[in-house]
mmCIF file of C-alpha atoms in Angstrom:
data_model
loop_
_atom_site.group_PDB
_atom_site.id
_atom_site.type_symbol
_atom_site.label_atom_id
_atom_site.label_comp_id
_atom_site.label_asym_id
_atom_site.label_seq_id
_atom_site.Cartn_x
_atom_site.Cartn_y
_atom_site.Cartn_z
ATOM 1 C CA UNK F 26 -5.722 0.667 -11.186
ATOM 2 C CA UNK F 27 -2.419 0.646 -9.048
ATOM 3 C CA UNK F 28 -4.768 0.832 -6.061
ATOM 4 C CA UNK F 29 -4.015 1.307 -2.694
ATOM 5 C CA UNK F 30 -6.360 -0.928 -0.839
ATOM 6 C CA UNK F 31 -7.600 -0.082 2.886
ATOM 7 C CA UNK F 32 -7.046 -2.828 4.403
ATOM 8 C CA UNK F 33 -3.642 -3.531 3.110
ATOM 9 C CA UNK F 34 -1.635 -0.379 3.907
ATOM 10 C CA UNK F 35 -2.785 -0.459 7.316
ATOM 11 C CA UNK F 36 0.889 -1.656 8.285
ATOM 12 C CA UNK F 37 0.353 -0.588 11.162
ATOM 13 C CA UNK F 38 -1.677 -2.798 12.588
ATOM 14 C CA UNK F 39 0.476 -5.863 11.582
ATOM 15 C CA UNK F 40 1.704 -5.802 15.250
ATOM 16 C CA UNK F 41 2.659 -9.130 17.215
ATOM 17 C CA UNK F 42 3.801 -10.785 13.433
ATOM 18 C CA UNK F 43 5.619 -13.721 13.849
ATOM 19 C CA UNK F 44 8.763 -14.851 12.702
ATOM 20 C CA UNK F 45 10.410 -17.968 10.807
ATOM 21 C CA UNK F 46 12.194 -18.209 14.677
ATOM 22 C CA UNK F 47 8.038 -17.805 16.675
ATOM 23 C CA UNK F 48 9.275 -14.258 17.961
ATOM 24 C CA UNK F 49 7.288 -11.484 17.461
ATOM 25 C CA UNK F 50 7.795 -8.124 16.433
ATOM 26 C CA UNK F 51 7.753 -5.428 18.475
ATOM 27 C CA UNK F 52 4.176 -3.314 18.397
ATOM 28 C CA UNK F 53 4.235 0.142 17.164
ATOM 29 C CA UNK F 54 3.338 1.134 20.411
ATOM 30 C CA UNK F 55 6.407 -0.160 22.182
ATOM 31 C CA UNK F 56 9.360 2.339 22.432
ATOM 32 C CA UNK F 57 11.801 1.867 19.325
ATOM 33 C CA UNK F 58 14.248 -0.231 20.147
ATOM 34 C CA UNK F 59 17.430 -1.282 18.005
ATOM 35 C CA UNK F 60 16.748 -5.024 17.371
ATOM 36 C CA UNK F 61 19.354 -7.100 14.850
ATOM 37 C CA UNK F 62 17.983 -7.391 11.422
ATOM 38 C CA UNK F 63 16.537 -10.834 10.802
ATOM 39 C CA UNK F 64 18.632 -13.538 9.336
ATOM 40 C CA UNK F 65 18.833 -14.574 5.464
ATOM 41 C CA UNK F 66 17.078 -17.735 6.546
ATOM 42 C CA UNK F 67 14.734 -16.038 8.341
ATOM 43 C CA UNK F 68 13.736 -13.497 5.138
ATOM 44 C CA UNK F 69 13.261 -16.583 2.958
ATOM 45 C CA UNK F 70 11.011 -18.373 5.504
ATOM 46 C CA UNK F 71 8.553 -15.451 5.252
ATOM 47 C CA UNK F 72 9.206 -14.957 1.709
ATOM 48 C CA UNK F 73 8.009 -18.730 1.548
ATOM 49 C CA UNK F 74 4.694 -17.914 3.606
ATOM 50 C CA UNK F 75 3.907 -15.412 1.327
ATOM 51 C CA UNK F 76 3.942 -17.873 -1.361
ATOM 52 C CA UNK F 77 2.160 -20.658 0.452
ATOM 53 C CA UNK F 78 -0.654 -17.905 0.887
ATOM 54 C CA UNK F 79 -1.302 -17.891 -2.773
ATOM 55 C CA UNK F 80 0.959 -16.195 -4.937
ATOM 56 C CA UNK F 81 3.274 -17.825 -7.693
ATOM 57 C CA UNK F 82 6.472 -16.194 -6.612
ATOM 58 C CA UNK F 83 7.959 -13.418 -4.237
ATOM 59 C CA UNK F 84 11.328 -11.043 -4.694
ATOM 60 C CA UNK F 85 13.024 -9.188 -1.950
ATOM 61 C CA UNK F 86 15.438 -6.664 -1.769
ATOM 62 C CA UNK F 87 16.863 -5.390 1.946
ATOM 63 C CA UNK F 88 19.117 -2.958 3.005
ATOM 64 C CA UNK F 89 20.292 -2.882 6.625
ATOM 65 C CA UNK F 90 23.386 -2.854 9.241
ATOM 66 C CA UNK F 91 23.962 -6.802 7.183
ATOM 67 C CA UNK F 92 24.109 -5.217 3.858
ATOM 68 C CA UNK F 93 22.390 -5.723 0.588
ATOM 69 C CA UNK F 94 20.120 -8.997 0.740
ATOM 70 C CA UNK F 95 17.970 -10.370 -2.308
ATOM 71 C CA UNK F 96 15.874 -13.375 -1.259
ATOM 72 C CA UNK F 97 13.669 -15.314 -3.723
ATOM 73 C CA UNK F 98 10.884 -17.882 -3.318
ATOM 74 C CA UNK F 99 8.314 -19.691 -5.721
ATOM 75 C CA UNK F 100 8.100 -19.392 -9.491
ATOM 76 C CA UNK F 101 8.603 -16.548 -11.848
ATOM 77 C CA UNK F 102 7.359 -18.341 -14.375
ATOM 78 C CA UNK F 103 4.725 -20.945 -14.657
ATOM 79 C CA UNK F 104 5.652 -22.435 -17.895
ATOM 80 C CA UNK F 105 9.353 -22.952 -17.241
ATOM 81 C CA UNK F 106 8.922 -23.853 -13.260
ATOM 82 C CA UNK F 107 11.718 -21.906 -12.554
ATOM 83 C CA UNK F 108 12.433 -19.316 -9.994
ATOM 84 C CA UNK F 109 12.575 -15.777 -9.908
ATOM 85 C CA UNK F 110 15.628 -13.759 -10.668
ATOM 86 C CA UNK F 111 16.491 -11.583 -8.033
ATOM 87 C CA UNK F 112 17.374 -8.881 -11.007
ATOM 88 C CA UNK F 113 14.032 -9.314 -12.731
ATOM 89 C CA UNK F 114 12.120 -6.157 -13.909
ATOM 90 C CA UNK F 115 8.717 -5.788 -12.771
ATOM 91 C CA UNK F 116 5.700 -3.247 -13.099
ATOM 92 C CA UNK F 117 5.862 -1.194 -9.515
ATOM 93 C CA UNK F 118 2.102 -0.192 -9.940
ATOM 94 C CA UNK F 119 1.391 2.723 -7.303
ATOM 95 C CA UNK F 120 4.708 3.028 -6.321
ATOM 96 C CA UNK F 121 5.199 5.307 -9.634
ATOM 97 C CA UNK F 122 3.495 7.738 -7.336
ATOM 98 C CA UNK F 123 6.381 8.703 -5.674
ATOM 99 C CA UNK F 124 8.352 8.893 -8.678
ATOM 100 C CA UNK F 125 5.335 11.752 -10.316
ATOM 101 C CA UNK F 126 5.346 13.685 -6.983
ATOM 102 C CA UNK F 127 9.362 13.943 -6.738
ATOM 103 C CA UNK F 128 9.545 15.450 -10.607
ATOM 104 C CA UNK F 129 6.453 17.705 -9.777
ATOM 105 C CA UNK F 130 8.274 19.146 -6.820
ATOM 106 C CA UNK F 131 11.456 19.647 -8.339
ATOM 107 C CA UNK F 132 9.547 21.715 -10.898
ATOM 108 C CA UNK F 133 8.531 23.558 -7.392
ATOM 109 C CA UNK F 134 12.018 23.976 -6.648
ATOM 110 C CA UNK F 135 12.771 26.069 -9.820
ATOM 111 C CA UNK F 136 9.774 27.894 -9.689
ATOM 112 C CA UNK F 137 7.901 26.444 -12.421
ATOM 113 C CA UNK F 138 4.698 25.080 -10.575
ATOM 114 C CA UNK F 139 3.643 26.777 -7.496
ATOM 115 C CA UNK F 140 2.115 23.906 -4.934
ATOM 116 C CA UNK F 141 -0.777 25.822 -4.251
ATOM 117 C CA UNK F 142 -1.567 27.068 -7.602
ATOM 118 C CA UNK F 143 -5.232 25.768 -9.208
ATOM 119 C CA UNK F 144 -4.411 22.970 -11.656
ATOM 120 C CA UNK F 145 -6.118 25.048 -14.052
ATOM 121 C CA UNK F 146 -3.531 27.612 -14.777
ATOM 122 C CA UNK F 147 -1.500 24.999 -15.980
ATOM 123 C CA UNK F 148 -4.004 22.503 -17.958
ATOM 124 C CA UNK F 149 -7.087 24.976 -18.769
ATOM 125 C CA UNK F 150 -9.940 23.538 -19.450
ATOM 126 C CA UNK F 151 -9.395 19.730 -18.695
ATOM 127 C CA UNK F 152 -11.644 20.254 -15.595
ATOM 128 C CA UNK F 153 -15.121 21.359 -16.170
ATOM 129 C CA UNK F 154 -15.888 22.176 -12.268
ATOM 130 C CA UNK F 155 -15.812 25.526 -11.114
ATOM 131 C CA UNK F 156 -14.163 24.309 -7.477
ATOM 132 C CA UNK F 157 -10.928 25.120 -7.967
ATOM 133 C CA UNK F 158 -7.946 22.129 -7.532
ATOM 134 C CA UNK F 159 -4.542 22.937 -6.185
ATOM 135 C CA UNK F 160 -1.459 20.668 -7.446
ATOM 136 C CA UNK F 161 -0.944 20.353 -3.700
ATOM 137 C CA UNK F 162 -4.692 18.748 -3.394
ATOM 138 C CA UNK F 163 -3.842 16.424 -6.377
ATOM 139 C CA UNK F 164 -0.423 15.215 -5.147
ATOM 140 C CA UNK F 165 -2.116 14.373 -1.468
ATOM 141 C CA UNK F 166 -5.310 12.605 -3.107
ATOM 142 C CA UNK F 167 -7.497 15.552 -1.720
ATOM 143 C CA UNK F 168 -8.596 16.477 -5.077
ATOM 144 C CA UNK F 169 -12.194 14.695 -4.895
ATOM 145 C CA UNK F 170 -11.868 13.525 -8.372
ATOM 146 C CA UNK F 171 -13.648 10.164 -9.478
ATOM 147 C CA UNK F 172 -10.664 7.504 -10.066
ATOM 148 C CA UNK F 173 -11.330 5.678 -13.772
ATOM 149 C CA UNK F 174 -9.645 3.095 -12.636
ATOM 150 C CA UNK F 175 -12.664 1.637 -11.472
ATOM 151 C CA UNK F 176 -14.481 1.832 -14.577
ATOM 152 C CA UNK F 177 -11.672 0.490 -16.741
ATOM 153 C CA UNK F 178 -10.595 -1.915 -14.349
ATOM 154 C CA UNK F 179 -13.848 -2.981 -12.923
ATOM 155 C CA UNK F 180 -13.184 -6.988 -12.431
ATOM 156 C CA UNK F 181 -10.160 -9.442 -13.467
ATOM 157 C CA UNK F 182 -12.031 -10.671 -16.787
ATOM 158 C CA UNK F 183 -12.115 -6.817 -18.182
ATOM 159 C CA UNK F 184 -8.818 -6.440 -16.884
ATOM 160 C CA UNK F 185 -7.813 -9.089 -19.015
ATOM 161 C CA UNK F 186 -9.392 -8.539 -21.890
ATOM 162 C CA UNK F 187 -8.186 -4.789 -21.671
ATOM 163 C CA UNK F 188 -4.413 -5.570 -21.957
ATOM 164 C CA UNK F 189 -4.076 -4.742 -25.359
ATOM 165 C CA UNK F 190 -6.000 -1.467 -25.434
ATOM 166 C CA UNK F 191 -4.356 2.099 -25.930
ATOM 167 C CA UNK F 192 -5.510 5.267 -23.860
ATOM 168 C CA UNK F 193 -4.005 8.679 -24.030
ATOM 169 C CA UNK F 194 -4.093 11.126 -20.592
ATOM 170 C CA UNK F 195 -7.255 13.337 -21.347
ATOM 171 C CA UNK F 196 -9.545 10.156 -22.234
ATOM 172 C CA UNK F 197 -8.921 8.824 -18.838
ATOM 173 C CA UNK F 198 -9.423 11.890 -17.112
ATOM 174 C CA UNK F 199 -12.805 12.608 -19.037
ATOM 175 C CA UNK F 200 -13.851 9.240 -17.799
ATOM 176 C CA UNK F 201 -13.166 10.108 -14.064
ATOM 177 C CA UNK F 202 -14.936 14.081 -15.215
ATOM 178 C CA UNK F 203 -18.358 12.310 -15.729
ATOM 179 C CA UNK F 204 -18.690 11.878 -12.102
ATOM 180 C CA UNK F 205 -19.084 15.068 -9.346
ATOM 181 C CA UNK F 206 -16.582 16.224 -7.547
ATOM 182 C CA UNK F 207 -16.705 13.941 -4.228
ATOM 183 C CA UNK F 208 -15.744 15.235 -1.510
ATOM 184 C CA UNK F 209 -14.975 18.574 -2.518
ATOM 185 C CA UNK F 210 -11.604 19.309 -3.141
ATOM 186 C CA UNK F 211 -9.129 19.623 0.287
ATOM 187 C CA UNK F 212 -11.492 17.933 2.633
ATOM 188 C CA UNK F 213 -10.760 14.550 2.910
ATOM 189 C CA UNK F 214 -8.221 12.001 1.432
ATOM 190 C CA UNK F 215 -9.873 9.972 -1.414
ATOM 191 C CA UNK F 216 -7.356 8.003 -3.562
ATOM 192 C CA UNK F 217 -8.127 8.565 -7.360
ATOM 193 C CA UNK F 218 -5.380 7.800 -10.000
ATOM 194 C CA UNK F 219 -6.542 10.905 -11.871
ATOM 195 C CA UNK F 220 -4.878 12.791 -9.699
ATOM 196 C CA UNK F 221 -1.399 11.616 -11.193
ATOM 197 C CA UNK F 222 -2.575 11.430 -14.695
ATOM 198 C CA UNK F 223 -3.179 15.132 -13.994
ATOM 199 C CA UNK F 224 0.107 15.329 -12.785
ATOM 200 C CA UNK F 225 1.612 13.681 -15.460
ATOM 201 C CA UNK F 226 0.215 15.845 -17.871
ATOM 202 C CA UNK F 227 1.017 19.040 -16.036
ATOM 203 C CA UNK F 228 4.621 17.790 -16.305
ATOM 204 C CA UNK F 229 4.351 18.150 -20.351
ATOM 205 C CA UNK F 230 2.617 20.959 -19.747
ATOM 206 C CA UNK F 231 5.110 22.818 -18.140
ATOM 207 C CA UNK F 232 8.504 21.510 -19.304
ATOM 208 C CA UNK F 233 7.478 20.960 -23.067
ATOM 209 C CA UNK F 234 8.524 17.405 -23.041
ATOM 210 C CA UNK F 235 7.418 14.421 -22.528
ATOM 211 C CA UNK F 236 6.969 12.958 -19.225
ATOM 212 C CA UNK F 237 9.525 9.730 -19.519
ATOM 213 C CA UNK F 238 11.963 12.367 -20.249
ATOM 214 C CA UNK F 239 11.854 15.050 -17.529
ATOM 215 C CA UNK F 240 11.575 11.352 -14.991
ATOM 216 C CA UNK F 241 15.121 10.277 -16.578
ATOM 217 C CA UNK F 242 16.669 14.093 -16.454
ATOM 218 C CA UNK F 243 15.234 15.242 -12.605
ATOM 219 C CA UNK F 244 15.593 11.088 -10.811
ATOM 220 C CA UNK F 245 16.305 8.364 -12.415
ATOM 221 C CA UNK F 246 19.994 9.565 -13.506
ATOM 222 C CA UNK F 247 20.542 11.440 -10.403
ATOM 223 C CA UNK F 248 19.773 8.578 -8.579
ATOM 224 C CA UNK F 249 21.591 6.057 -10.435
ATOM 225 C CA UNK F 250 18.661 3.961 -11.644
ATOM 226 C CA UNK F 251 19.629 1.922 -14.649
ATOM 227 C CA UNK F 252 17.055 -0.356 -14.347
ATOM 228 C CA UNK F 253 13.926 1.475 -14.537
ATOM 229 C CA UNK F 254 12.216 3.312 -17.525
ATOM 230 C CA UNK F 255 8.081 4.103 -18.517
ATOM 231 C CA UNK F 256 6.701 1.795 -19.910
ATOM 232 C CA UNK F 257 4.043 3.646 -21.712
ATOM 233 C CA UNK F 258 2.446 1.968 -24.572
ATOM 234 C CA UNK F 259 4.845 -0.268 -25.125
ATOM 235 C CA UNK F 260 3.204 -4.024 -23.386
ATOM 236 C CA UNK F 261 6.442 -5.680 -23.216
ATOM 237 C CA UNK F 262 8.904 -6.169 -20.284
ATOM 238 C CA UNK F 263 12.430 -6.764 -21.943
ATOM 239 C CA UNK F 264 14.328 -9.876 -19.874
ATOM 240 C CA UNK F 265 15.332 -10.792 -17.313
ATOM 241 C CA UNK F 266 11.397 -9.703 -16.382
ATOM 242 C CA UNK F 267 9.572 -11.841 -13.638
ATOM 243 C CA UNK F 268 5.755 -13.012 -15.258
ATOM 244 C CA UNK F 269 3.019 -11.582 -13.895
ATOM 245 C CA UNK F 270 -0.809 -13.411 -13.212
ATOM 246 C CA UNK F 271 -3.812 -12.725 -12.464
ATOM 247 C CA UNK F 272 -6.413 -14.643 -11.105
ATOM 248 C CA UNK F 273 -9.081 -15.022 -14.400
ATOM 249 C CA UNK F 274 -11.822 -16.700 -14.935
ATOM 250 C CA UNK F 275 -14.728 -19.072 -13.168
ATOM 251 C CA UNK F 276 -13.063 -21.048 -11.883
ATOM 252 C CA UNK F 277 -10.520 -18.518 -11.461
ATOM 253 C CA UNK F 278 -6.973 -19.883 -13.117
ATOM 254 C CA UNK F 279 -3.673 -18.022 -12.937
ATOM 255 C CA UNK F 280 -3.410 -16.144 -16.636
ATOM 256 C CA UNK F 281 -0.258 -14.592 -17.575
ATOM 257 C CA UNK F 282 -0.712 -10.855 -17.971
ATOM 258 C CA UNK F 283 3.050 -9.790 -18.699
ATOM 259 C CA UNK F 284 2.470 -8.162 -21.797
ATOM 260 C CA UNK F 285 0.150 -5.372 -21.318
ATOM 261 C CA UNK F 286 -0.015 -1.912 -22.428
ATOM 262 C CA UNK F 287 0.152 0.521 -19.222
ATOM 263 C CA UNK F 288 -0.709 3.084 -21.149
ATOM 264 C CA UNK F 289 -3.906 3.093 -18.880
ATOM 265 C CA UNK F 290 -1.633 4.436 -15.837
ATOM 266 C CA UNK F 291 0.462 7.167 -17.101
ATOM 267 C CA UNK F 292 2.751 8.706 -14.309
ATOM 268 C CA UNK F 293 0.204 6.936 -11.849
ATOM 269 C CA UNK F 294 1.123 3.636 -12.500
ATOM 270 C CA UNK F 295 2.988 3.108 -15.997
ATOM 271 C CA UNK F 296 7.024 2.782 -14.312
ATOM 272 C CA UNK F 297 8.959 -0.964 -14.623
ATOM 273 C CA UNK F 298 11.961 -1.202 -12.572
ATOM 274 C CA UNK F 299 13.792 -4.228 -9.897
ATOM 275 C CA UNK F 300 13.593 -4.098 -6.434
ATOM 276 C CA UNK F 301 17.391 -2.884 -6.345
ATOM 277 C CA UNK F 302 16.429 0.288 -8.256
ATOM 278 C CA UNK F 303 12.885 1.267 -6.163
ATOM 279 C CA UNK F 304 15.346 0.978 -3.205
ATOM 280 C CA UNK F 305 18.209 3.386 -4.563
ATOM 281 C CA UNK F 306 15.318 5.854 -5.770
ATOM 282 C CA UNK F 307 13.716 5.810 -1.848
ATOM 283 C CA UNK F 308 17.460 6.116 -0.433
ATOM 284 C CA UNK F 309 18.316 8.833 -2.764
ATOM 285 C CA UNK F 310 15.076 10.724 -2.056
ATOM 286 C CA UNK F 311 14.760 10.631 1.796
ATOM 287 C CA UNK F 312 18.799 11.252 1.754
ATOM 288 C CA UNK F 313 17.865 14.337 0.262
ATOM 289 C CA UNK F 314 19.729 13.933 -3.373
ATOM 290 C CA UNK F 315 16.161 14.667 -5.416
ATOM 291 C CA UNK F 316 14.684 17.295 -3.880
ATOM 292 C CA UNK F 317 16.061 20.645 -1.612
ATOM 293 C CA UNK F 318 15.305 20.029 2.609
ATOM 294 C CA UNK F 319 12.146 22.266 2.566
ATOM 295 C CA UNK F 320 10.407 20.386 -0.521
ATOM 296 C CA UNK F 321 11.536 16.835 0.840
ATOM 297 C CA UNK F 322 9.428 18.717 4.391
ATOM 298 C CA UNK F 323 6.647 19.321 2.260
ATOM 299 C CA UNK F 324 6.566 15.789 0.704
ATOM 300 C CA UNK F 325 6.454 14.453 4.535
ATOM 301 C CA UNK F 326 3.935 16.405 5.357
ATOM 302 C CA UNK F 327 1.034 13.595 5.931
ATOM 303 C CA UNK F 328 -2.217 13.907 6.717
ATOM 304 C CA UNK F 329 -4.873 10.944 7.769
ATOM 305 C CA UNK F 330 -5.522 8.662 4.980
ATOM 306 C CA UNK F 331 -6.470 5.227 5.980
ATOM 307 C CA UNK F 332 -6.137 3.623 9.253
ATOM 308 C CA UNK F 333 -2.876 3.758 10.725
ATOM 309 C CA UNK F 334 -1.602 5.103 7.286
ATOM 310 C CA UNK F 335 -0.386 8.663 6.530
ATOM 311 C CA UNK F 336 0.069 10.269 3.389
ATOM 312 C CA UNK F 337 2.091 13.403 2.586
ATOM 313 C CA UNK F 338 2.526 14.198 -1.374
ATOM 314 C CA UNK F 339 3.601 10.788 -3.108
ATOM 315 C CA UNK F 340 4.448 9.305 0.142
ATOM 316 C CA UNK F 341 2.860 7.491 2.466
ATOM 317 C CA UNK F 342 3.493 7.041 6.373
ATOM 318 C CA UNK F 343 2.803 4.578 9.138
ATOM 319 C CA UNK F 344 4.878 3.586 12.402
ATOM 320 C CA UNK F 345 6.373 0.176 13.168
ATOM 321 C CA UNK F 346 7.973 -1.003 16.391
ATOM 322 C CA UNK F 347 7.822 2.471 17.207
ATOM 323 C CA UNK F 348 9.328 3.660 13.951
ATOM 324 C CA UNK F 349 8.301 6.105 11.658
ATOM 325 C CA UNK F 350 9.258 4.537 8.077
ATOM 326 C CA UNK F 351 7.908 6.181 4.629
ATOM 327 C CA UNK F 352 7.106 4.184 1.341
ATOM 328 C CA UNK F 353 4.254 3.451 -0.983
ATOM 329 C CA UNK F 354 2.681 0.164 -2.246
ATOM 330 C CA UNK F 355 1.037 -0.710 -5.633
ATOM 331 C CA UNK F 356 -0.997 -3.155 -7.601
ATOM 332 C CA UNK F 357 -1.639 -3.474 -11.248
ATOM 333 C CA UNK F 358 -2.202 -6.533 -13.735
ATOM 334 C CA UNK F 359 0.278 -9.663 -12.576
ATOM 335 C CA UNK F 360 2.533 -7.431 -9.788
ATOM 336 C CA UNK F 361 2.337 -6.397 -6.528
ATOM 337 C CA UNK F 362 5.154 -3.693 -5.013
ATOM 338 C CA UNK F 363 5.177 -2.992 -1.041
ATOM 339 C CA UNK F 364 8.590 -0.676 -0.333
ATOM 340 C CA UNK F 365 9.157 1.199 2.814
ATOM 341 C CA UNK F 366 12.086 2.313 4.139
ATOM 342 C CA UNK F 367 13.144 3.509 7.778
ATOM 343 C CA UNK F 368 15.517 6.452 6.857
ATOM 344 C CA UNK F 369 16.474 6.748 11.046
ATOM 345 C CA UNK F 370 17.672 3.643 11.430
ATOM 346 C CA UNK F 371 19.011 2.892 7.573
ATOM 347 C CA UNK F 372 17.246 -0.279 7.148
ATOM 348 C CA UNK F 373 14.994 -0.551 4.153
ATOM 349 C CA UNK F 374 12.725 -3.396 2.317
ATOM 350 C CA UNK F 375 11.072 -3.869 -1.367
ATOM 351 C CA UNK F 376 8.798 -6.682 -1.811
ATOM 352 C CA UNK F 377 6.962 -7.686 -4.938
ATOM 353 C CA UNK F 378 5.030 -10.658 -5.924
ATOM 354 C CA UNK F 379 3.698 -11.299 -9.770
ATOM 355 C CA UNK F 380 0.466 -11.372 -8.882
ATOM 356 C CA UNK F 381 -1.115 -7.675 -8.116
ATOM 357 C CA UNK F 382 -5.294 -7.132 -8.357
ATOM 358 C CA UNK F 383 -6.431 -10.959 -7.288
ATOM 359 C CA UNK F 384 -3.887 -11.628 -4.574
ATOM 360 C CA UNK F 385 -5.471 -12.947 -1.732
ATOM 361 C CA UNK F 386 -5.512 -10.950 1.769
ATOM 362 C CA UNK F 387 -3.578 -13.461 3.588
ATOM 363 C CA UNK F 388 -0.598 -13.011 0.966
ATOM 364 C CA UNK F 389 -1.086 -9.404 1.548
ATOM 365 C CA UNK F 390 -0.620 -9.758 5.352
ATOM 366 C CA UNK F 391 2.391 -12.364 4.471
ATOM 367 C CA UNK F 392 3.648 -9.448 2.435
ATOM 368 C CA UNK F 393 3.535 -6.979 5.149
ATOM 369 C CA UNK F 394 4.743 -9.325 7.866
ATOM 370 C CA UNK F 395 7.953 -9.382 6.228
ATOM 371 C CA UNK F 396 8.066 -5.836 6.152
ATOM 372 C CA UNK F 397 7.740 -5.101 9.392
ATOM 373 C CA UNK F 398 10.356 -8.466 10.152
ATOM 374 C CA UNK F 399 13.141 -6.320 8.386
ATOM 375 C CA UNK F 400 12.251 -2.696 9.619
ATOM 376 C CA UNK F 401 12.066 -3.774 13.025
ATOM 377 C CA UNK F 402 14.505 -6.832 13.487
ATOM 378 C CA UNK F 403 14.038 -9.670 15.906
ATOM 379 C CA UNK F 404 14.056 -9.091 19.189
ATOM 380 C CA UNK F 405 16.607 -11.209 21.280
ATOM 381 C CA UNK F 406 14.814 -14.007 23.241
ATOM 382 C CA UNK F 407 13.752 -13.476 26.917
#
């Protein structure tokens, strides 16, 4: 369910990756230094590794001191052979995230939604516990609330057969209100997609519309994003739309899950967009065009969530070559989204493969390697 895994946004401890050119990137621990961005050639080397590693095909979008870049490798679809178009929309999973927590907060801004309000005052009586949850809590994953995700998405083959099936907000979040709170709520980071379901709802809550339409009013036409829309339960991506896969089956064969109805993530996971549009959204954000300074402080604020990884409210955090650079990554059926940007030194990178829950770690590491090979350059030799 657009998960986060552990292991993967530990970017931080991709140090020593190598290049297409057998340099490596600076560690995180080094002092930053200014290295030139990598090379076309170089981008579509990695991009190529990732696709060696297991994945049908790989888009990238960079922005940096050599301009705007798109680099393709492998197949966006496995009937026709034929590549991926650079332009190709694509479910960003996780990355929605960032998206919920920037319309929540400009409800903060005018006063609608106080950040450390209980959830309750806005939605009574979704949650039966009598802890209380802040909208703060929920935004930062410190809510303690069970993520359904791992009941509806539990392994590939009901993933699969599941692509079909409609869901409205409050049956998901009864799902995840079966379980105990665990922990309870502010005390440690636990990633549940509830949380933005929550959030998603609070939006309708609040505004009186629906939650596609306060996203279009409060980002995506202040930031310019033609390309990006909820998908809701509608299963179809209209073209050009890279195919997604999954890995189904024993033995496990590559089954095209493009068509699927995402109304299981709504405002958690349920966005399609290109990799030119997640990058203007993440430019116009950390610019400061979404939000006013002192919410755009609160969204930074980050707090331990996995190894080497911070996260603040929608946005996650993690150092490279010294760096600090903010994004989010995400995973649902047949796509894969990593996007992090370094607003300091203006360079910025959106990665996404079409194949999301069954990749395999090495094209995860692949993934990230060329992350940190645009954020922090190549190093001259010697």
């Amino acid at each position: 369910m657009s998960i986060v895994h552990p292991r993967a946004v530990a970017v931080a401890t991709l140090v020593c990756l190598v290049t297409s050119m057998g340099t490596a990137v600076a560690a995180p621990d080094r002092p930053a230094v200014v290295a030139p961005p990598p090379s076309t050639a170089a981008l579509v080397q990695q991009a190529e590794r990732i696709v060696a590693a297991g994945v049908p095909g790989v888009v990238v979008e960079t922005r940096d001191e050599r301009g705007r870049r798109t680099v393709v490798a492998g197949t966006g679809d496995l009937r026709t052979n034929r590549a991926p178009r650079a332009d190709g929309r694509f479910r960003i999973g996780s990355v929605t995230k960032s998206f919920t927590a920037t319309v929540v907060l400009s409800l903060v801004a005018e006063g609608r939604v106080d950040l450390d309000a209980p959830v309750t005052s806005y939605l009574p009586g979704v949650l039966p516990y009598p802890e209380l949850i802040s909208v703060r809590e929920l935004l930062q994953h410190r809510s303690g609330l069970f993520d359904y995700g791992t009941v509806l998405w539990a392994d590939p083959e009901l993933v699969a057969r599941s692509r079909f099936t409609d869901h409205e907000p409050a049956e998901l979040v009864g799902i995840a209100t079966r379980e105990p709170l665990a922990p309870a709520p502010g005390d440690a980071f636990g990633y549940s997609n509830t949380d933005y379901v929550l959030l998603g709802m609070l939006v309708e809550r609040v505004t009186g519309h629906d939650y596609a339409d306060e996203l279009e009013r409060r980002v995506l036409r202040p930031a310019d994003l033609r390309d990006t829309y909820v998908s809701g339960h509608v299963p179809g991506l209209p073209r050009p739309a890279m195919r997604g896969y999954e890995a189904v089956g024993s033995p496990a064969r590559l089954t095209d899950l493009t068509v699927y109805n995402m109304s299981v993530a709504p405002a958690s996971g349920d966005i399609v967009s290109t990799t030119a549009d997640v990058n203007r959204f993440y430019t116009a954000l950390l610019g400061g065009r979404l939000l006013p300074d002192r919410l755009l402080r609160e969204m930074q604020q980050a707090l331990p969530a996995f190894p080497g990884f911070d996260y603040g409210l929608g946005l996650g955090r993690t150092e490279l070559c010294g760096q600090e650079v903010w994004g989010h990554v995400g995973g649902v059926p047949g796509y894969g989204t990593y996007s992090f940007t370094d607003p300091a030194g203006g360079r910025q990178v959106t990665v996404v493969v079409n194949q999301g829950l069954t990749q395999d770690g090495a094209a995860e590491d692949a993934a990230y390697a060329l992350v940190a090979l645009e954020l922090c350059g190549v190093p001259s030799a010697g």
